[in-house]
CSV table of C-alpha atoms in Angstrom, one decimal:
chain,number,residue,atom,x,y,z
A,1,UNK,CA,-20.9,-3.9,23.3
A,2,UNK,CA,-17.4,-3.5,24.6
A,3,UNK,CA,-16.2,-6.8,23.1
A,4,UNK,CA,-17.7,-6.0,19.7
A,5,UNK,CA,-16.2,-2.5,19.7
A,6,UNK,CA,-12.8,-3.9,20.6
A,7,UNK,CA,-13.0,-6.5,17.9
A,8,UNK,CA,-14.1,-3.8,15.3
A,9,UNK,CA,-11.1,-1.6,16.3
A,10,UNK,CA,-8.6,-4.5,15.8
A,11,UNK,CA,-10.4,-5.6,12.6
A,12,UNK,CA,-10.1,-2.1,11.2
A,13,UNK,CA,-6.3,-2.2,11.8
A,14,UNK,CA,-6.2,-5.6,10.2
A,15,UNK,CA,-8.0,-4.2,7.1
A,16,UNK,CA,-5.4,-1.4,6.9
A,17,UNK,CA,-2.5,-3.9,7.2
A,18,UNK,CA,-4.1,-6.0,4.4
A,19,UNK,CA,-4.2,-2.9,2.3
A,20,UNK,CA,-0.6,-2.0,3.0
A,21,UNK,CA,0.4,-5.5,2.1
A,22,UNK,CA,-1.5,-5.4,-1.1
A,23,UNK,CA,-0.3,-2.0,-2.2
A,24,UNK,CA,3.3,-2.5,-1.2
A,25,UNK,CA,3.7,-5.9,-2.8
A,26,UNK,CA,1.5,-5.7,-5.9
A,27,UNK,CA,1.5,-2.0,-6.7
A,28,UNK,CA,5.1,-1.1,-5.9
A,29,UNK,CA,7.5,-4.1,-5.5
A,30,UNK,CA,6.1,-6.6,-8.1
A,31,UNK,CA,4.2,-3.8,-10.0
A,32,UNK,CA,1.6,-6.3,-11.3
A,33,UNK,CA,-1.1,-3.7,-11.3
A,34,UNK,CA,-2.2,-0.2,-10.1
A,35,UNK,CA,-5.5,0.5,-8.3
A,36,UNK,CA,-7.2,1.6,-11.5
A,37,UNK,CA,-5.2,-0.3,-14.1
A,38,UNK,CA,-8.3,-1.5,-16.1
A,39,UNK,CA,-10.4,1.6,-15.8
A,40,UNK,CA,-10.9,3.0,-19.4
A,41,UNK,CA,-9.4,6.5,-19.9
A,42,UNK,CA,-7.0,6.3,-17.0
A,43,UNK,CA,-3.9,5.1,-18.8
A,44,UNK,CA,-1.6,8.0,-17.8
A,45,UNK,CA,1.1,7.1,-15.2
A,46,UNK,CA,0.4,10.3,-13.3
A,47,UNK,CA,-3.3,9.4,-12.8
A,48,UNK,CA,-2.4,5.8,-11.9
A,49,UNK,CA,0.0,6.8,-9.2
A,50,UNK,CA,-2.3,9.5,-8.0
A,51,UNK,CA,-5.0,6.9,-7.2
A,52,UNK,CA,-2.4,4.6,-5.6
A,53,UNK,CA,-1.5,7.5,-3.4
A,54,UNK,CA,-5.2,8.0,-2.5
A,55,UNK,CA,-5.4,4.3,-1.7
A,56,UNK,CA,-2.4,4.4,0.6
A,57,UNK,CA,-3.6,7.6,2.3
A,58,UNK,CA,-6.9,5.8,3.0
A,59,UNK,CA,-5.0,2.9,4.5
A,60,UNK,CA,-3.0,5.2,6.8
A,61,UNK,CA,-6.3,6.7,7.9
A,62,UNK,CA,-7.8,3.3,8.7
A,63,UNK,CA,-4.7,2.3,10.6
A,64,UNK,CA,-4.8,5.5,12.7
A,65,UNK,CA,-8.4,4.9,13.6
A,66,UNK,CA,-7.8,1.3,14.5
A,67,UNK,CA,-4.7,2.1,16.6
A,68,UNK,CA,-6.4,4.9,18.5
A,69,UNK,CA,-9.5,2.7,19.2
A,70,UNK,CA,-7.3,-0.2,20.4
A,71,UNK,CA,-5.4,2.2,22.7
A,72,UNK,CA,-8.7,3.5,24.2
A,73,UNK,CA,-10.0,0.0,24.8
A,74,UNK,CA,-6.7,-1.6,25.9
A,75,UNK,CA,-8.1,-2.5,29.4
A,76,UNK,CA,-10.9,-4.6,27.9
A,77,UNK,CA,-8.7,-6.1,25.2
A,78,UNK,CA,-6.1,-7.1,27.8
A,79,UNK,CA,-8.7,-9.4,29.4
A,80,UNK,CA,-8.6,-11.7,26.3
A,81,UNK,CA,-6.0,-10.5,23.7
A,82,UNK,CA,-6.3,-13.5,21.5
A,83,UNK,CA,-10.0,-13.1,20.9
A,84,UNK,CA,-10.2,-9.3,21.1
A,85,UNK,CA,-6.9,-8.3,19.3
A,86,UNK,CA,-5.1,-11.0,17.3
A,87,UNK,CA,-8.1,-12.8,15.9
A,88,UNK,CA,-9.8,-9.7,14.6
A,89,UNK,CA,-6.5,-8.4,13.1
A,90,UNK,CA,-6.1,-11.7,11.2
A,91,UNK,CA,-9.8,-11.6,10.1
A,92,UNK,CA,-9.6,-8.0,9.1
A,93,UNK,CA,-6.4,-8.7,7.0
A,94,UNK,CA,-8.2,-11.6,5.2
A,95,UNK,CA,-11.4,-9.6,4.9
A,96,UNK,CA,-9.6,-6.9,2.9
A,97,UNK,CA,-8.4,-9.4,0.4
A,98,UNK,CA,-11.8,-11.1,0.1
A,99,UNK,CA,-13.5,-7.7,-0.4
A,100,UNK,CA,-10.8,-6.6,-2.9
A,101,UNK,CA,-11.0,-9.8,-5.0
A,102,UNK,CA,-14.8,-9.8,-5.2
A,103,UNK,CA,-15.4,-6.1,-5.5
A,104,UNK,CA,-12.3,-4.7,-7.3
A,105,UNK,CA,-11.5,-7.7,-9.5
A,106,UNK,CA,-14.8,-9.2,-10.4
A,107,UNK,CA,-17.6,-6.7,-9.8
A,108,UNK,CA,-16.0,-3.4,-10.7
A,109,UNK,CA,-13.2,-4.9,-12.8
A,110,UNK,CA,-10.8,-2.0,-12.0
A,111,UNK,CA,-7.7,-4.4,-11.8
A,112,UNK,CA,-6.7,-8.0,-11.4
A,113,UNK,CA,-4.0,-9.6,-9.3
A,114,UNK,CA,-1.6,-10.2,-12.3
A,115,UNK,CA,-2.7,-8.3,-15.4
A,116,UNK,CA,-0.4,-10.0,-17.8
A,117,UNK,CA,-1.2,-13.6,-16.6
A,118,UNK,CA,-2.4,-16.1,-19.1
A,119,UNK,CA,-5.2,-17.1,-16.7
A,120,UNK,CA,-6.0,-14.0,-14.5
A,121,UNK,CA,-8.8,-15.8,-12.8
A,122,UNK,CA,-6.4,-18.5,-11.5
A,123,UNK,CA,-4.3,-15.8,-9.9
A,124,UNK,CA,-7.4,-14.1,-8.4
A,125,UNK,CA,-8.6,-17.3,-6.9
A,126,UNK,CA,-5.1,-18.3,-5.5
A,127,UNK,CA,-4.8,-14.8,-3.9
A,128,UNK,CA,-8.3,-15.0,-2.5
A,129,UNK,CA,-7.5,-18.4,-0.8
A,130,UNK,CA,-4.0,-17.7,0.4
A,131,UNK,CA,-4.4,-14.1,1.7
A,132,UNK,CA,-8.2,-13.9,2.1
A,133,UNK,CA,-9.9,-17.1,3.3
A,134,UNK,CA,-7.0,-18.6,5.2
A,135,UNK,CA,-6.3,-15.6,7.4
A,136,UNK,CA,-10.1,-15.3,8.1
A,137,UNK,CA,-10.2,-19.0,9.1
A,138,UNK,CA,-7.0,-18.6,11.2
A,139,UNK,CA,-8.5,-15.6,13.0
A,140,UNK,CA,-11.7,-17.6,13.7
A,141,UNK,CA,-9.6,-20.5,15.1
A,142,UNK,CA,-7.6,-18.1,17.3
A,143,UNK,CA,-10.9,-16.5,18.6
A,144,UNK,CA,-12.3,-19.9,19.5
A,145,UNK,CA,-9.2,-20.7,21.5
A,146,UNK,CA,-9.2,-17.5,23.4
A,147,UNK,CA,-6.9,-17.1,26.4
A,148,UNK,CA,-6.8,-15.2,29.6
A,149,UNK,CA,-4.9,-11.9,30.0
A,150,UNK,CA,-3.7,-9.7,32.8
A,151,UNK,CA,-6.5,-7.3,32.4
A,152,UNK,CA,-4.7,-4.7,30.4
A,153,UNK,CA,-3.0,-4.7,27.0
A,154,UNK,CA,0.8,-4.6,27.5
A,155,UNK,CA,2.5,-1.4,26.5
A,156,UNK,CA,5.1,-3.5,24.5
A,157,UNK,CA,2.3,-5.1,22.4
A,158,UNK,CA,0.8,-1.6,21.7
A,159,UNK,CA,4.3,-0.3,20.7
A,160,UNK,CA,4.8,-3.4,18.5
A,161,UNK,CA,1.5,-2.7,16.6
A,162,UNK,CA,2.5,0.9,16.1
A,163,UNK,CA,6.0,-0.1,14.8
A,164,UNK,CA,4.5,-2.7,12.5
A,165,UNK,CA,2.0,-0.3,11.0
A,166,UNK,CA,4.6,2.4,10.6
A,167,UNK,CA,7.2,0.0,9.3
A,168,UNK,CA,4.8,-1.3,6.5
A,169,UNK,CA,4.2,2.3,5.5
A,170,UNK,CA,7.9,3.0,5.4
A,171,UNK,CA,8.6,-0.2,3.5
A,172,UNK,CA,6.6,1.2,0.6
A,173,UNK,CA,9.2,3.9,0.2
A,174,UNK,CA,12.1,1.5,-0.3
A,175,UNK,CA,13.1,0.4,-3.9
A,176,UNK,CA,13.3,-3.4,-4.6
A,177,UNK,CA,16.6,-5.0,-3.6
A,178,UNK,CA,19.2,-4.9,-6.3
A,179,UNK,CA,17.4,-2.3,-8.3
A,180,UNK,CA,20.0,0.2,-9.5
A,181,UNK,CA,17.6,2.4,-11.5
A,182,UNK,CA,15.2,5.0,-10.3
A,183,UNK,CA,11.9,6.3,-11.9
A,184,UNK,CA,11.5,10.1,-11.9
A,185,UNK,CA,8.4,11.8,-13.0
A,186,UNK,CA,8.2,15.6,-13.5
A,187,UNK,CA,5.2,18.0,-13.4
A,188,UNK,CA,3.3,18.5,-16.6
A,189,UNK,CA,4.6,22.1,-17.0
A,190,UNK,CA,8.3,21.0,-17.1
A,191,UNK,CA,9.5,20.9,-20.7
A,192,UNK,CA,11.6,18.1,-22.1
A,193,UNK,CA,14.7,20.4,-22.3
A,194,UNK,CA,14.2,21.5,-18.7
A,195,UNK,CA,13.8,17.9,-17.6
A,196,UNK,CA,17.0,16.9,-19.3
A,197,UNK,CA,18.9,19.8,-17.8
A,198,UNK,CA,17.7,19.1,-14.3
A,199,UNK,CA,18.5,15.4,-14.5
A,200,UNK,CA,22.0,16.2,-15.8
A,201,UNK,CA,22.5,18.8,-13.0
A,202,UNK,CA,21.6,16.0,-10.5
A,203,UNK,CA,24.2,13.7,-12.0
A,204,UNK,CA,21.6,11.3,-13.3
A,205,UNK,CA,22.5,8.9,-16.2
A,206,UNK,CA,19.3,8.6,-18.3
A,207,UNK,CA,18.5,5.0,-19.4
A,208,UNK,CA,15.1,5.7,-20.9
A,209,UNK,CA,13.0,8.9,-21.2
A,210,UNK,CA,9.6,9.9,-22.3
A,211,UNK,CA,9.9,13.6,-22.6
A,212,UNK,CA,6.2,14.2,-23.5
A,213,UNK,CA,5.1,12.3,-20.4
A,214,UNK,CA,7.7,13.8,-18.1
A,215,UNK,CA,9.0,10.3,-17.2
A,216,UNK,CA,12.6,9.0,-17.0
A,217,UNK,CA,14.4,5.9,-15.8
A,218,UNK,CA,17.8,6.9,-14.5
A,219,UNK,CA,20.8,5.8,-12.6
A,220,UNK,CA,20.8,8.4,-9.8
A,221,UNK,CA,23.6,9.2,-7.3
A,222,UNK,CA,22.6,8.7,-3.7
A,223,UNK,CA,20.9,11.6,-2.0
A,224,UNK,CA,20.0,13.4,-5.2
A,225,UNK,CA,16.3,12.4,-5.2
A,226,UNK,CA,15.5,15.1,-2.6
A,227,UNK,CA,17.1,17.7,-4.9
A,228,UNK,CA,14.9,16.8,-7.8
A,229,UNK,CA,11.8,17.4,-5.8
A,230,UNK,CA,12.9,21.1,-5.6
A,231,UNK,CA,13.2,21.1,-9.4
A,232,UNK,CA,9.8,20.0,-10.3
A,233,UNK,CA,9.8,16.3,-9.7
A,234,UNK,CA,6.5,14.8,-8.5
A,235,UNK,CA,7.9,11.4,-7.7
A,236,UNK,CA,11.4,10.0,-7.3
A,237,UNK,CA,11.2,6.3,-6.6
A,238,UNK,CA,13.0,5.2,-3.4
A,239,UNK,CA,13.8,8.7,-2.3
A,240,UNK,CA,12.2,8.1,1.1
A,241,UNK,CA,9.8,11.1,0.7
A,242,UNK,CA,6.2,10.1,1.3
A,243,UNK,CA,5.0,13.4,-0.1
A,244,UNK,CA,5.9,12.1,-3.5
A,245,UNK,CA,2.7,10.1,-3.7
A,246,UNK,CA,0.5,13.0,-2.6
A,247,UNK,CA,2.1,15.6,-4.7
A,248,UNK,CA,0.5,13.9,-7.7
A,249,UNK,CA,-2.5,16.2,-6.9
A,250,UNK,CA,-0.6,18.9,-8.7
A,251,UNK,CA,-0.7,17.0,-12.0
């Protein structure tokens, strides 16, 4: 029972890491899709980012559960870290992408890997193999090899897992390299005139604006993103404020 529970804990962390990888790369950096991109009636940017925020909150919750369970079972895990830690993490990472492809892409149809692709199925299958099946097989191979340990999970390993998990979450707050522009979205009760005035007050140069939707693409001086949050902004991309995702609940 102990071995199974240890594997489940590490697998849970692996699922969370897979979700972080998916959300950060596809939702935020490449912006190939949102969680509910293909759901009829949910075409408003506020709603799309709201559900992306719920998704990331769920991944944070899974990661915390996995880390706590690993810490509590570290004595048993340390007896065979390959089979009880690294293998389940790999398998959990892959299992997330297998489940996401089958359930989200094909059964529910709420999004695809690359929405504007000529052959979406080809991208789905490629993603399934590269990030789903291969990690699962790699984890299975690592579990078969096993390996002795010193009887307790090293503190450095535990610290590395915490830093990796936290680092992936923080990475999602950083804009893509070389991106000079920032997306700003205001609350629904902020009028177009108020939006323009607040952007001008922050020194933002507006490149594109949808006043009715409360959305603007701007060149923003460093450090001004925090100021816009106090003036009705729900999200300022790359500002480093995690609450931006969750404040969509006000919309």
